Coordinates of C-alpha atoms in Angstrom, one line a residue:
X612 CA -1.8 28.3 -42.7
X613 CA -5.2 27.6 -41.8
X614 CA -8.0 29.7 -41.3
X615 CA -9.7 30.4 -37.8
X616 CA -13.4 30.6 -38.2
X617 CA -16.2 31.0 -35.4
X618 CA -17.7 27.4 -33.9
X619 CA -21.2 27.7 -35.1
X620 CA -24.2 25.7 -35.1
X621 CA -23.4 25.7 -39.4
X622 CA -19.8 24.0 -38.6
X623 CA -20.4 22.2 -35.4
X624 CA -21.2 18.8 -36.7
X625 CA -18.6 18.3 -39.4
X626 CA -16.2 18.5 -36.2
X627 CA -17.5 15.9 -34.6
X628 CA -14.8 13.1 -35.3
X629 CA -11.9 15.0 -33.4
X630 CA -13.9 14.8 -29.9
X631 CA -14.2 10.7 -30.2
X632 CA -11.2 9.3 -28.5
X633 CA -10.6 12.2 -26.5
X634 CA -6.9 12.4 -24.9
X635 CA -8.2 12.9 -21.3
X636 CA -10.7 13.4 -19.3
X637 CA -11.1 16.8 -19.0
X638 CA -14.6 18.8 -20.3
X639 CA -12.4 20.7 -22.2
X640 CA -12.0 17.2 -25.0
X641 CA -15.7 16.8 -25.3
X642 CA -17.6 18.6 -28.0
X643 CA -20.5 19.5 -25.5
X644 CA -18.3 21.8 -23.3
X645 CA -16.5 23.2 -26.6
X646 CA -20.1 24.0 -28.0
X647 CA -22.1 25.6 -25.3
X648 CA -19.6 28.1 -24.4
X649 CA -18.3 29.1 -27.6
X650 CA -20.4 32.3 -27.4
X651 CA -19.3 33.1 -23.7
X652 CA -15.9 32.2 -24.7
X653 CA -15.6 33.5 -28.7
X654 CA -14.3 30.2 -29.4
X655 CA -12.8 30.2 -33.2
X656 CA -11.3 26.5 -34.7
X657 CA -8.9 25.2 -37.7
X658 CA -8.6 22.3 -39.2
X659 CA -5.0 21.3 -39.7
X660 CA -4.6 17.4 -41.3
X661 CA -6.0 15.4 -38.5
X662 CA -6.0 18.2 -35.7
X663 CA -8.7 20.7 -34.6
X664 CA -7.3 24.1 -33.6
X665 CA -8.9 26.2 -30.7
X666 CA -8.5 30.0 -30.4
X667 CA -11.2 31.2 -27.2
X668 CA -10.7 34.1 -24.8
X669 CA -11.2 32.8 -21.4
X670 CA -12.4 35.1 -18.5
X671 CA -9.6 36.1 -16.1
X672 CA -7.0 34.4 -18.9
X673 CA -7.7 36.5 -22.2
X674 CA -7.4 35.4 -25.4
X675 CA -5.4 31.8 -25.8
X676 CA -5.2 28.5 -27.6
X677 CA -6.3 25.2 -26.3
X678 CA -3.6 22.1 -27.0
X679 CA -5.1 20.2 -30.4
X680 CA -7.2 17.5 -30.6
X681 CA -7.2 14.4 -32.5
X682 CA -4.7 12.8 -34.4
X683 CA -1.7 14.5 -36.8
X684 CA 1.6 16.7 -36.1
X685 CA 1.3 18.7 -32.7
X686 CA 4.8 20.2 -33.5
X687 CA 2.7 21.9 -37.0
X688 CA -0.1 22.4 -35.3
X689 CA 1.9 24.6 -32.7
X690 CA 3.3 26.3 -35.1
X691 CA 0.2 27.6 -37.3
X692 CA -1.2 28.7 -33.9
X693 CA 2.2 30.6 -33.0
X694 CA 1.8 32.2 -36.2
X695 CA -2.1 33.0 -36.0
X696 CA -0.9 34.5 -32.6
X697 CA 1.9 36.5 -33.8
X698 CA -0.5 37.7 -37.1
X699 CA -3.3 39.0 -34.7
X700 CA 0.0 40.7 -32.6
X701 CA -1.1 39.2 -29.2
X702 CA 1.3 36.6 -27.3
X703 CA 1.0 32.7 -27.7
X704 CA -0.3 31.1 -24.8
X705 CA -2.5 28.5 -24.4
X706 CA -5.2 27.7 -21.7
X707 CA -6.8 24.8 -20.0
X708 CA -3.7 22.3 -21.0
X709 CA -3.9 18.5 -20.1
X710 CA -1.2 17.7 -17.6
X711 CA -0.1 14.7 -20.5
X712 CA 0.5 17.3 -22.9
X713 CA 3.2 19.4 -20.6
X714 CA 6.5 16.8 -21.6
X715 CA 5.5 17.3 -25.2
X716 CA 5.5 21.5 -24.6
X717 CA 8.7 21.6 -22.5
X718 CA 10.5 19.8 -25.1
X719 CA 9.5 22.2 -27.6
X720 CA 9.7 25.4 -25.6
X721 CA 11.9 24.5 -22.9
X722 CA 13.1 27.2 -19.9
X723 CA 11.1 29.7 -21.8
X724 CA 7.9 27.8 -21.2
X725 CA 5.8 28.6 -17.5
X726 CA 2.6 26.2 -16.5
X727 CA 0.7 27.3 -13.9
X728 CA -2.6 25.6 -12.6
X729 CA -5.3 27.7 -12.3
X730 CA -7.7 26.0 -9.6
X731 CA -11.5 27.6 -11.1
X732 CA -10.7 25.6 -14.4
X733 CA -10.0 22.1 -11.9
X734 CA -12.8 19.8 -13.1
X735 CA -14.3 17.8 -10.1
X736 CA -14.0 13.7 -11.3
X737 CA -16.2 11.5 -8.8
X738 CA -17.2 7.6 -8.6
X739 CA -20.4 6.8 -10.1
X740 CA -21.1 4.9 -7.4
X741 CA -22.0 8.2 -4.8
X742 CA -24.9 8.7 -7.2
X743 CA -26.7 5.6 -8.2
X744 CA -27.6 5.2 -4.2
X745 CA -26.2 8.3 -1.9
X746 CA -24.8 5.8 0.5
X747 CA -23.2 6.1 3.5
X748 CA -22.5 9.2 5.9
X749 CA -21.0 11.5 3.4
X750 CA -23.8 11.9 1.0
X751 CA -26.6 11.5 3.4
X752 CA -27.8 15.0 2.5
X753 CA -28.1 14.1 -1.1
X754 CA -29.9 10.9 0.0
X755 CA -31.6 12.7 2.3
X756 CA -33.2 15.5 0.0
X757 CA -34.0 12.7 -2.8
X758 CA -36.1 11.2 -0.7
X759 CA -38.2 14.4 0.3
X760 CA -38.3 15.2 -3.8
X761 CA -39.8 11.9 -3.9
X762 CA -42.3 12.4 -0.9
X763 CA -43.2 15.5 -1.9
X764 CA -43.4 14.6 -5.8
X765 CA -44.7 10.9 -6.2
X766 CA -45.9 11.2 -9.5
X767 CA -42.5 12.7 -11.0
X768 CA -41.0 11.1 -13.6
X769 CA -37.2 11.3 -14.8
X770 CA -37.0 10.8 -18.6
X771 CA -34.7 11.5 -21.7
X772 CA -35.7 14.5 -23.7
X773 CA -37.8 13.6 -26.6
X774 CA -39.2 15.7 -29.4
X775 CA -42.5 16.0 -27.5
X776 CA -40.5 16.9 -24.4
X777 CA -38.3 19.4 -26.2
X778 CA -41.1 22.4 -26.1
X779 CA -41.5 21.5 -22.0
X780 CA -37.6 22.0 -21.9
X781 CA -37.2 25.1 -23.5
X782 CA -40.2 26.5 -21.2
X783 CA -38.1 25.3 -18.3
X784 CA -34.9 27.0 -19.3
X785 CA -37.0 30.0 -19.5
X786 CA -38.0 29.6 -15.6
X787 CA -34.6 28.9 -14.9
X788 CA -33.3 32.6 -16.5
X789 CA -36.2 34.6 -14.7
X790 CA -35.9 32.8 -11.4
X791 CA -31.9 33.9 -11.6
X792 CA -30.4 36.8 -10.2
X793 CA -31.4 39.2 -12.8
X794 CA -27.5 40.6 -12.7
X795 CA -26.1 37.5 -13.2
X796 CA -25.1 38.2 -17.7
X797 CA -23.3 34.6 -17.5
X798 CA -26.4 32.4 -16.4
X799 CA -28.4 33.9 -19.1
X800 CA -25.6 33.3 -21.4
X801 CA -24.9 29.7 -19.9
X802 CA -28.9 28.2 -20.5
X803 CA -28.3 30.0 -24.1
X804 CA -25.6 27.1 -24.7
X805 CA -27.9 24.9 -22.8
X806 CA -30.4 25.6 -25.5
X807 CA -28.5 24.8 -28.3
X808 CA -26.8 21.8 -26.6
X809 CA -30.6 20.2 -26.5
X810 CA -31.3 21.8 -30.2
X811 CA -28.6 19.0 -31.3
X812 CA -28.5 16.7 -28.8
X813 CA -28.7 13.8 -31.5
X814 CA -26.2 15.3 -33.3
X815 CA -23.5 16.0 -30.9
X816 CA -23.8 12.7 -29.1
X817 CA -25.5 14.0 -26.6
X818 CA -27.8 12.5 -23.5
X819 CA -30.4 14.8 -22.1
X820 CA -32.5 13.6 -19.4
X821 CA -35.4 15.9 -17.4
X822 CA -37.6 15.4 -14.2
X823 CA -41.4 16.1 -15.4
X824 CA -44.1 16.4 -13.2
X825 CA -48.1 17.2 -14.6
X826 CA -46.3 18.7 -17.9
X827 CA -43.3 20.8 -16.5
X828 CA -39.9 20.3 -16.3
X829 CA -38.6 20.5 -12.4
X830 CA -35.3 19.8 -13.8
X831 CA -32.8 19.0 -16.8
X832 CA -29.4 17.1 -17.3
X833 CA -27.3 16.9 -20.7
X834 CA -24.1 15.0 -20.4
X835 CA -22.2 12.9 -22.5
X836 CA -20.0 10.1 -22.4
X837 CA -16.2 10.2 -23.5
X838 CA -14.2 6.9 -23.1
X839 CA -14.5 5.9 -19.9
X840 CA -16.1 9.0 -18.3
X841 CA -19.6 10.8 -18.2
X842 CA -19.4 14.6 -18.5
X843 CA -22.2 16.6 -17.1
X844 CA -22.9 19.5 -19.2
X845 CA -25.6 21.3 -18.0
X846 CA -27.3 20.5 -14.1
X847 CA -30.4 22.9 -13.8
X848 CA -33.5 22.9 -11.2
X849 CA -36.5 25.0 -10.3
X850 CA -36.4 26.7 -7.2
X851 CA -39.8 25.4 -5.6
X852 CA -38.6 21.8 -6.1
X853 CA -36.2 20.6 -3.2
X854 CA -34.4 17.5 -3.9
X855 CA -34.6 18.3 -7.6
X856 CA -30.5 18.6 -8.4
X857 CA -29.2 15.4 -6.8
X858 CA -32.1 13.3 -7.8
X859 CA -31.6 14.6 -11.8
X860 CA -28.1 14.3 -11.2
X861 CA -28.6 10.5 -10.6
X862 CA -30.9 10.0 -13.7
X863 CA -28.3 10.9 -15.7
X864 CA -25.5 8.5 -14.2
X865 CA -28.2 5.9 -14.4
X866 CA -29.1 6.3 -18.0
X867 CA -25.5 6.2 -18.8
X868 CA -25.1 2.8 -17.5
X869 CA -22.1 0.5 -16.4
X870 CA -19.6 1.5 -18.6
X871 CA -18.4 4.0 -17.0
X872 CA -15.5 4.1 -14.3
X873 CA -15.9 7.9 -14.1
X874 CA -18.6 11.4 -13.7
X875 CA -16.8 14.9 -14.9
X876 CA -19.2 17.3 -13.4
X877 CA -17.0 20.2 -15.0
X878 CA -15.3 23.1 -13.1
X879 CA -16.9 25.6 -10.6
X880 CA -15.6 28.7 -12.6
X881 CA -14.1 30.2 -9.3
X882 CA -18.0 30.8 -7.8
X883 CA -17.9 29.7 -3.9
X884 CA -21.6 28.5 -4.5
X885 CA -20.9 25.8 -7.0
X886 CA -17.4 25.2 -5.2
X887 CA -19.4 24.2 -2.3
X888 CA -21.9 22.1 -4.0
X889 CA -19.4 20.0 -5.9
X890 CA -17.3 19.7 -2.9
X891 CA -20.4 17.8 -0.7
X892 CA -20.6 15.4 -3.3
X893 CA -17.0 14.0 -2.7
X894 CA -15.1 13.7 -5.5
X895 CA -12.3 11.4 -5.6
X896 CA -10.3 14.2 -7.4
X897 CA -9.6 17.2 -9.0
X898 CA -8.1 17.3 -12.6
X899 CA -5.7 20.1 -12.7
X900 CA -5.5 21.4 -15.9
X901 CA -2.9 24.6 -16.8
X902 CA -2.2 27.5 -18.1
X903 CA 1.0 27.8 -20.6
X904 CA 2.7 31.0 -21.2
X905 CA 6.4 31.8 -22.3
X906 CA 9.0 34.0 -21.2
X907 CA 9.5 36.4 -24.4
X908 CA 5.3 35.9 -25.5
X909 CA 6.2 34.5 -28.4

């Protein structure tokens, strides 16, 4: 059977070939979501001819396996999970499940298998179009405080994270932690995976774009693009500069050109904040994505 190892910075890269033709469209396929959380969520992988196995322990879920990626035998793959499971005497479930992937399970498991959506892990899957321009009634808040950030900031200047921004960045992050509400353990722990997300942005396929203004960073975007879709990673802005997150937030779209047909801007992890902000920028969708269990936990 194949070993589970932690997802480390040391074995990140070498992983990078099962995250290229990602299944669907969900954050959950892209290595950027995968490797800033891995900390938050004690995400372990296996390599299993072709496939990359995912053990992680999800808040509110526990400890579960996410459906393999890439290319190779799903019915083996299953299998040394179910196993891995059974060795580390916990029950075999798995988490954050494409909605594709649920004919393959029932067939396998049949009546004993249970999906269930869980709505916090929904990732919110808009047109690129509401962000290149803010139009019409719907986003005229966006459009709205875009146009103040401008006003109020002429000389600010949206541009992709270079070496000699990188230092700027990591000063910003910094900001963003101490201007956070100092009991909030998973915001400190998010900009962490932020931080290493920008440490191999080249690496990892990744796009980072900031808004700099006399030397500081008002705000920072990393995102990448999978198939057909951009997936924002990580969304971040100062406090003192209104008009900041929708303007970096259409930066990114921009930079990522006409290829695409969609944005991921992730889940809202169940906080009403984030639920609400995602909501005013209409999506056209949610992606459901479920939680697999079976009857006897085996």
């Amino acid at each position: 059977m194949s070993e589970f190892v932690p997802l480390s910075s040391e074995n990140i890269c070498k992983l990078l070939p099962y995250f290229r033709s990602p299944a669907s469209r969900a954050c959950d396929s892209t290595i950027g979501a995968v490797y800033q959380w891995r900390k938050i969520y004690d995400t372990y992988v296996a390599e299993l001819d072709g496939l990359l196995l995912i053990r992680a322990d999800y808040e509110g879920f526990g400890e579960g396996y996410t459906y393999p990626l890439g290319e190779g035998d799903y019915a083996a793959a299953l299998t040394c999970m179910e196993t891995d499971a059974r060795l580390r005497g916990m029950p075999f479930r798995l988490s954050v499940v494409p909605e594709d992937a649920l004919p393959f399970l029932r067939k396998r498991y049949g009546n004993r298998m249970r999906a269930e959506t869980h709505r916090d892990w929904a990732d919110y899957i808009y047109d690129p179009q509401n962000f290149l321009a803010y139009a019409g009634k719907a986003l005229h808040a966006q459009r709205n405080h875009v146009n103040r950030f401008r006003r109020e900031h002429p000389f600010a200047l949206a541009s992709s994270v270079t070496p000699e921004l990188l230092p700027a960045c990591m000063e910003f992050l910094d900001a963003y932690v101490a201007e956070s509400d100092p009991v909030d353990a998973g915001a400190a722990a998010e900009t962490e995976g932020a931080r290493d997300l920008l440490v191999l942005r080249k690496e990892l396929g990744q796009m980072a774009y900031c808004i700099i203004e006399d030397g500081r960073v008002a705000a920072l975007t990393i995102g990448e693009v999978a198939g057909d879709t951009l997936v924002v990673h990580v969304e971040k802005a100062l406090k003192g500069f209104v008009g900041a997150y929708p303007a970096i937030a259409q930066a990114l779209v921009r930079a990522a050109g006409e290829g695409i047909r969609f944005v991921n801007r992730e889940d809202d992890a169940g906080d009403p904040g984030l639920r609400y902000s995602k909501t005013n920028y209409r999506p056209l969708y949610l992606l459901d994505k479920y939680a697999v269990t079976l009857s006897d936990g085996k």
